Amino acid sequence: MGLPIPVKVKKRSRVGIAAALEPNDPVTCTYRGHGLALALGLTIESVLGEIMGRVSGSVGGMGGSMHLCEPSVGLLPTFAIVGAGIPVAAGAGLTAQVLGTGQVAAAVFGDGASNIGAFHEGVNLAAIWKLPVVFICENNQYGEYSRIDKTTPIENIADRAVSFGIPGRIVDGQDVDAVIEAVSQAAARARSGAGPTLLELKTYRYAGHSRGDAAPYRPEGELEQWLQRDPIDQYRERLIQKGLIDFKGAQKLEESVANRVEEAVGTVLRHQQPGPQAMFRNILADETGRR
Amino acid sequence: MPRMRMNQAIAQAIADEMRSDPTVVVFGEDVAEAGGPFKTTDGLLIEFGPNRVRDTPISEMGFLGAAVGAAATGLRPVVEIMFIEFLGVALDQLVTQGSKFRYLSAGKVTVPMTIRASVGAGLGFAAQHSQTLESWMLASPGLKVASASGAENAYGLLRSAIQDEDPVVFLEPRRLYAVRGDVKVGSNAAIPLGQARIVRSGEDVTIVAFGSTVRVAVDAAEQAEFSAEIIDLQTLVPWDRQAVLESVARTKRLVIVEENPYSFGWGTEIATKVASELFGDLEAPVLRVTTPDVPVPFGKALEERFLPSTSYLLAQTRYLLETGTLPRPWWEGGPT
């Protein structure tokens, strides 16, 4: 199963990202891409199947948790190397620009990625060529086991946009509507030919880096503070206040989602794992791999 | 057949692909306005314009990653890594991203990109601009590696590389850019990847060469008192096992000449395969003629000593044929 990444970590802002993009806009995303994959339109079975290494997974169970992909909804293979998807998104933007497709590419990455060369080279290239790309940094305060202030000499990653001469904007990553608004605006700007934008979504990683990490390095009370501004709780409240749903209706909706997930787990558990022949497929075009 | 320099053959191959396929784009350092430091992209900007032919910053990870993303979404990028050494700062995008997309998408996302890079010693560029380094790519499934050995096959191999549906690393020996050859051009002139070429037939020994060493081997065969069959591998991944095995089954002797450090060069793979498959048929041990395990030296005399030369290849092969035993390399006192 590879490296199981806690999926509840920071997926909520992803709903906002997906809602603001067109269905055929290409997206590069990190190995923590489960929430975004679902928001873009992958089925629960396709995501869960991949996590569990079943043939029903989005890449046939050959990638595992860190590797989801579904180009029909814009999701390029997710990236398990920090920052690697950033120049790739610039390339997807290049395709849109050269062929005039009107697409916008989105790169979704974490705060840790803003310290790797790929970030600086990818954003720089997009900036000089005015490529239609939205760079979306989810700042969840931790890169693996290290707090951001130990690894990054500035408080706001959005400030790094200045060095590329592009707009940088801080967004409340706990507020779905704020994310939708910010991504929509940056995407519209990119589509108009004005070039890329760097968005920093301030959010929080609820769990440790991976299954073996209980996050003991976290200051006491920090998690609780962020939980008070949980995006799902906030959004539920907002919908109730607007009269779009009542408390009971929301509860029912959440139950039905939980049931749907439970059902998918049962389904996927009955699916097979790929056979040994599968490892020889999809290496090179001629299907034989190396001769 | 027109006669042209290898760099002109390369520029023409790219131009012909760009004419026949509007999704072919070219980018890299100084490839547009300057026409490339080795003049391998001369004239492309004028004919195809700045949308398809672009200069990049000195930023290999950025533009190689952009090539991966562009290839995955509908373009067919041809990018230039000016010196293969510069691939070092971008290797992730090739061996871990681009060459794994097909696998990590169940075949739904492909990366038809070509990475062109100049390789090799002989021009006095010293230790950081003279290496071959193809061994970096050989153990990374999901890509192909080919090399021109002169103007004659640069055009045809590069056209195939650009048309290929997978990432192809196309190597260009630097010291051959200015060397002229007769070049078959046109859409029928593409040379399939994965196929070796028998440059010269012979009976006493098979000499397998690649890239810059093909010319060395041909010159040696022309001067030799024995009859050598010269095979230009043309593609290293995947390499043409059948052509090599068939040849050595006839000649019963194999010499591999490569511009690479002795240890861990691609020749070790070929030697293992041939020695294993044809064990018992061989009349001499497999001989590898390489550079020593040292960085490329700077001075002209040292660099000439360092590279496998025609006379050195002749002396080594002659020893093998005459004694049936393995000569020591020159740096261990062997025949030169």
Coordinates of C-alpha atoms in Angstrom, one line a residue, chain B:
Chain B
M1 CA 21.5 12.9 -51.0
P2 CA 22.4 16.4 -49.7
R3 CA 25.7 16.8 -47.9
M4 CA 25.6 18.7 -44.7
R5 CA 27.0 19.1 -41.2
M6 CA 25.5 17.1 -38.3
N7 CA 24.1 20.3 -36.7
Q8 CA 22.4 21.2 -40.0
A9 CA 20.9 17.7 -40.3
I10 CA 19.5 18.2 -36.8
A11 CA 18.0 21.6 -37.6
Q12 CA 16.5 20.2 -40.7
A13 CA 15.0 17.2 -38.9
I14 CA 13.3 19.5 -36.4
A15 CA 12.1 21.9 -39.1
D16 CA 10.6 19.0 -41.2
E17 CA 8.8 17.7 -38.1
M18 CA 7.5 21.2 -37.3
R19 CA 6.2 21.5 -40.9
S20 CA 4.3 18.2 -40.7
D21 CA 3.0 18.5 -37.2
P22 CA 1.8 21.8 -35.7
T23 CA 2.0 20.5 -32.2
V24 CA 5.8 20.3 -32.3
V25 CA 7.4 23.1 -30.3
V26 CA 11.0 23.9 -29.5
F27 CA 12.4 25.5 -26.4
G28 CA 15.7 25.7 -24.5
E29 CA 18.5 28.1 -23.7
D30 CA 19.4 30.3 -26.7
V31 CA 17.6 28.0 -29.2
A32 CA 15.4 30.8 -30.7
E33 CA 17.1 34.1 -31.5
A34 CA 20.6 32.7 -31.4
G35 CA 19.7 29.5 -33.3
G36 CA 21.4 27.4 -30.6
P37 CA 25.0 27.6 -29.3
F38 CA 25.8 24.7 -31.7
K39 CA 23.5 26.0 -34.4
T40 CA 21.2 23.0 -34.2
T41 CA 18.0 25.1 -34.2
D42 CA 19.2 27.7 -36.8
G43 CA 16.3 29.3 -38.8
L44 CA 13.5 27.8 -36.7
L45 CA 12.4 31.0 -35.1
I46 CA 12.2 32.8 -38.4
E47 CA 10.1 30.1 -40.0
F48 CA 7.9 29.0 -37.1
G49 CA 7.7 32.2 -34.9
P50 CA 8.0 32.9 -31.2
N51 CA 4.9 30.9 -30.2
R52 CA 6.5 27.6 -31.2
V53 CA 10.2 28.4 -30.8
R54 CA 11.2 29.9 -27.4
D55 CA 14.3 30.8 -25.5
T56 CA 14.1 29.8 -21.8
P57 CA 15.9 31.1 -18.8
I58 CA 18.9 29.0 -17.5
S59 CA 16.4 26.8 -15.7
E60 CA 16.5 23.2 -16.8
M61 CA 14.2 21.9 -14.1
G62 CA 11.7 24.5 -15.1
F63 CA 11.7 24.0 -18.8
L64 CA 12.1 20.2 -18.7
G65 CA 9.2 20.0 -16.3
A66 CA 7.2 22.3 -18.7
A67 CA 8.1 19.9 -21.5
V68 CA 6.6 17.0 -19.5
G69 CA 3.4 19.0 -18.8
A70 CA 3.2 20.2 -22.4
A71 CA 3.7 16.7 -23.8
A72 CA 1.1 15.3 -21.4
T73 CA -1.5 17.8 -22.6
G74 CA -1.2 17.8 -26.3
L75 CA 2.1 19.3 -27.5
R76 CA 5.2 17.4 -28.8
P77 CA 8.0 19.4 -27.3
V78 CA 11.6 19.2 -28.4
V79 CA 13.8 20.6 -25.7
E80 CA 17.6 21.2 -25.8
I81 CA 19.9 20.5 -22.9
M82 CA 22.9 22.4 -24.1
F83 CA 25.4 20.1 -22.3
I84 CA 24.2 16.8 -20.9
E85 CA 25.7 17.8 -17.6
F86 CA 22.9 20.4 -17.2
L87 CA 20.4 17.5 -17.1
G88 CA 21.7 16.9 -13.6
V89 CA 19.7 19.8 -12.2
A90 CA 16.5 18.5 -13.9
L91 CA 16.8 14.7 -13.7
D92 CA 13.7 14.3 -11.5
Q93 CA 11.5 15.6 -14.3
L94 CA 12.9 13.0 -16.7
V95 CA 13.4 9.8 -14.8
T96 CA 10.8 10.2 -12.0
Q97 CA 8.1 12.3 -13.6
G98 CA 7.9 12.1 -17.4
S99 CA 9.1 8.5 -17.8
K100 CA 6.5 7.3 -15.3
F101 CA 3.4 9.1 -16.5
R102 CA 2.3 6.4 -18.8
Y103 CA 2.7 3.8 -16.0
L104 CA 1.1 6.0 -13.3
S105 CA -1.9 6.8 -15.5
A106 CA -2.7 3.3 -16.7
G107 CA -1.7 4.4 -20.1
K108 CA -4.1 7.4 -20.2
V109 CA -1.4 10.1 -20.1
T110 CA 1.6 9.9 -22.5
V111 CA 4.7 12.1 -22.7
P112 CA 5.8 12.4 -26.4
M113 CA 8.8 14.7 -25.7
T114 CA 12.3 14.7 -27.1
I115 CA 15.2 15.8 -25.0
R116 CA 18.2 16.7 -27.1
A117 CA 21.6 16.9 -25.4
S118 CA 25.2 17.4 -26.6
V119 CA 27.6 14.8 -25.2
G120 CA 31.2 13.8 -25.0
A121 CA 34.8 15.0 -25.0
G122 CA 37.2 16.1 -27.6
L123 CA 36.6 19.9 -27.7
G124 CA 38.7 20.9 -24.7
F125 CA 35.7 21.8 -22.5
A126 CA 37.2 20.0 -19.4
A127 CA 35.6 17.9 -16.7
Q128 CA 32.2 19.6 -16.4
H129 CA 31.3 19.9 -20.1
S130 CA 32.7 16.8 -21.7
Q131 CA 31.0 13.8 -20.2
T132 CA 28.6 11.3 -21.9
L133 CA 26.5 10.4 -18.8
E134 CA 23.9 8.3 -20.6
S135 CA 24.3 5.7 -17.9
W136 CA 22.1 8.1 -15.8
M137 CA 19.1 7.2 -17.9
L138 CA 19.6 3.5 -18.7
A139 CA 18.1 2.0 -15.5
S140 CA 15.0 4.1 -15.5
P141 CA 12.2 2.3 -17.4
G142 CA 9.7 4.4 -19.3
L143 CA 12.1 6.3 -21.7
K144 CA 14.2 5.7 -24.7
V145 CA 17.8 6.7 -25.3
A146 CA 19.3 7.1 -28.8
S147 CA 22.4 8.8 -30.3
A148 CA 23.5 10.2 -33.6
S149 CA 26.8 8.9 -34.7
G150 CA 27.1 11.5 -37.5
A151 CA 25.1 13.6 -39.9
E152 CA 24.1 10.4 -41.8
N153 CA 21.8 9.1 -39.1
A154 CA 21.2 12.2 -37.0
Y155 CA 18.3 13.3 -39.3
G156 CA 16.5 10.0 -39.5
L157 CA 16.9 9.1 -35.8
L158 CA 15.8 12.5 -34.6
R159 CA 12.6 12.4 -36.8
S160 CA 11.7 9.1 -35.2
A161 CA 12.5 10.5 -31.7
I162 CA 10.1 13.4 -32.2
Q163 CA 7.4 11.1 -33.6
D164 CA 7.8 8.7 -30.7
E165 CA 5.0 8.5 -28.2
D166 CA 7.4 8.2 -25.3
P167 CA 10.1 10.4 -23.8
V168 CA 13.2 10.0 -25.9
V169 CA 16.7 11.3 -24.9
F170 CA 18.5 12.1 -28.1
L171 CA 22.3 12.4 -27.7
E172 CA 24.5 14.4 -30.0
P173 CA 28.3 13.9 -29.8
R174 CA 29.6 17.5 -29.6
R175 CA 32.7 16.9 -31.6
L176 CA 30.7 15.7 -34.6
Y177 CA 28.5 18.8 -35.0
A178 CA 30.7 20.3 -37.7
V179 CA 31.5 17.0 -39.5
R180 CA 29.8 16.7 -42.9
G181 CA 28.0 13.6 -44.3
D182 CA 25.5 12.5 -46.9
V183 CA 22.1 12.7 -45.4
K184 CA 18.9 11.1 -46.6
V185 CA 16.1 13.5 -45.9
G186 CA 12.3 13.5 -46.2
S187 CA 9.5 11.7 -44.4
N188 CA 10.7 8.3 -45.6
A189 CA 14.1 8.9 -44.1
A190 CA 13.1 8.2 -40.5
I191 CA 15.3 5.5 -38.9
P192 CA 13.3 3.4 -36.4
L193 CA 14.4 3.5 -32.8
G194 CA 15.5 0.2 -31.3
Q195 CA 17.3 -0.9 -34.4
A196 CA 21.0 -1.2 -34.8
R197 CA 22.8 -0.6 -38.1
I198 CA 25.5 -2.7 -39.5
V199 CA 27.8 0.0 -40.8
R200 CA 30.3 -2.5 -42.3
S201 CA 30.2 -6.2 -42.6
G202 CA 33.1 -8.4 -41.5
E203 CA 34.0 -11.9 -40.4
D204 CA 36.7 -12.0 -37.7
V205 CA 35.3 -9.8 -35.0
T206 CA 32.2 -7.7 -34.2
I207 CA 32.8 -4.2 -32.9
V208 CA 29.8 -2.6 -31.2
A209 CA 29.9 1.2 -31.0
F210 CA 27.5 4.0 -30.2
G211 CA 27.5 7.7 -30.8
S212 CA 31.0 9.2 -31.1
T213 CA 32.8 5.8 -31.1
V214 CA 31.2 4.6 -34.4
R215 CA 33.5 6.7 -36.5
V216 CA 36.5 5.5 -34.4
A217 CA 35.4 1.9 -35.1
V218 CA 34.9 2.4 -38.8
D219 CA 38.3 4.1 -39.2
A220 CA 39.9 1.2 -37.3
A221 CA 38.2 -1.4 -39.5
E222 CA 39.4 0.4 -42.6
Q223 CA 43.0 0.3 -41.5
A224 CA 42.9 -3.2 -40.0
E225 CA 44.5 -6.3 -41.5
F226 CA 41.6 -8.4 -40.1
S227 CA 37.9 -8.2 -41.1
A228 CA 35.7 -6.4 -38.6
E229 CA 32.0 -6.1 -38.6
I230 CA 30.9 -2.7 -37.2
I231 CA 27.5 -2.3 -35.5
D232 CA 26.2 1.1 -34.6
L233 CA 23.7 0.5 -31.8
Q234 CA 21.9 3.8 -32.6
T235 CA 19.5 3.2 -29.7
L236 CA 20.6 2.1 -26.2
V237 CA 17.2 1.8 -24.7
P238 CA 15.9 -0.5 -26.0
W239 CA 19.1 -1.9 -27.6
D240 CA 19.0 -4.3 -30.5
R241 CA 19.9 -7.6 -28.9
Q242 CA 19.1 -9.6 -32.0
A243 CA 21.5 -7.7 -34.3
V244 CA 24.4 -8.0 -31.9
L245 CA 23.8 -11.7 -31.0
E246 CA 23.4 -12.6 -34.7
S247 CA 26.6 -10.9 -35.6
V248 CA 28.7 -12.3 -32.7
A249 CA 27.3 -15.8 -33.4
R250 CA 29.0 -15.5 -36.8
T251 CA 32.3 -13.7 -35.8
K252 CA 32.6 -15.4 -32.4
R253 CA 34.5 -12.4 -31.0
L254 CA 33.1 -9.2 -29.5
V255 CA 34.7 -5.8 -28.9
I256 CA 32.7 -3.0 -27.4
V257 CA 34.0 0.5 -27.8
E258 CA 32.4 3.2 -25.7
E259 CA 33.1 6.7 -24.6
N260 CA 32.4 6.1 -21.0
P261 CA 34.4 5.3 -17.8
Y262 CA 35.3 1.6 -17.8
S263 CA 33.1 0.7 -14.8
F264 CA 29.4 0.5 -15.2
G265 CA 29.2 1.7 -18.8
W266 CA 26.5 0.3 -21.1
G267 CA 29.0 -2.1 -22.6
T268 CA 28.9 -4.2 -19.4
E269 CA 25.2 -4.9 -20.2
I270 CA 26.0 -6.0 -23.7
A271 CA 29.0 -8.0 -22.6
T272 CA 26.9 -9.9 -20.1
K273 CA 24.2 -10.6 -22.5
V274 CA 26.5 -11.9 -25.2
A275 CA 28.7 -13.9 -22.9
S276 CA 25.7 -15.5 -21.3
E277 CA 23.8 -16.3 -24.5
L278 CA 26.8 -17.3 -26.6
F279 CA 28.9 -19.0 -23.9
G280 CA 30.8 -21.8 -25.5
D281 CA 30.6 -20.3 -29.0
L282 CA 33.0 -17.5 -28.2
E283 CA 36.6 -17.9 -29.3
A284 CA 37.9 -15.0 -27.2
P285 CA 36.8 -13.1 -24.0
V286 CA 34.6 -10.1 -24.6
L287 CA 36.8 -7.0 -24.8
R288 CA 35.6 -3.5 -23.7
V289 CA 37.5 -0.5 -25.0
T290 CA 36.6 2.6 -22.9
T291 CA 38.0 5.6 -21.1
P292 CA 39.7 5.2 -17.7
D293 CA 37.6 5.8 -14.6
V294 CA 38.6 9.4 -14.3
P295 CA 37.1 12.8 -15.0
V296 CA 37.7 14.2 -18.5
P297 CA 41.1 15.9 -18.4
F298 CA 41.5 19.4 -20.0
G299 CA 44.7 19.7 -22.0
K300 CA 44.7 18.5 -25.6
A301 CA 47.3 15.8 -25.2
L302 CA 45.6 14.4 -22.1
E303 CA 42.2 14.5 -23.7
E304 CA 43.4 12.6 -26.7
R305 CA 45.0 10.0 -24.5
F306 CA 41.8 9.7 -22.5
L307 CA 39.5 9.0 -25.4
P308 CA 39.4 5.6 -27.1
S309 CA 41.2 6.4 -30.4
T310 CA 41.4 4.5 -33.7
S311 CA 44.9 3.3 -33.1
Y312 CA 44.2 2.2 -29.5
L313 CA 41.1 0.3 -30.6
L314 CA 43.2 -1.4 -33.4
A315 CA 46.0 -2.3 -31.0
Q316 CA 43.6 -3.8 -28.4
T317 CA 41.5 -5.7 -31.0
R318 CA 44.7 -7.0 -32.7
Y319 CA 46.0 -8.3 -29.3
L320 CA 42.6 -10.1 -28.7
L321 CA 42.6 -11.7 -32.2
E322 CA 46.3 -12.8 -32.0
T323 CA 46.4 -14.2 -28.5
G324 CA 42.8 -15.1 -27.8
T325 CA 43.2 -13.4 -24.4
L326 CA 42.2 -10.1 -23.0
P327 CA 44.6 -7.2 -23.3
R328 CA 45.1 -4.8 -20.4
P329 CA 43.9 -1.3 -20.9
W330 CA 46.5 1.4 -21.6
W331 CA 46.4 2.7 -18.1
E332 CA 47.4 -0.7 -16.8
G333 CA 50.2 -1.0 -19.4
G334 CA 48.3 -2.7 -22.2
P335 CA 48.8 -2.3 -25.9
T336 CA 48.2 1.2 -27.4

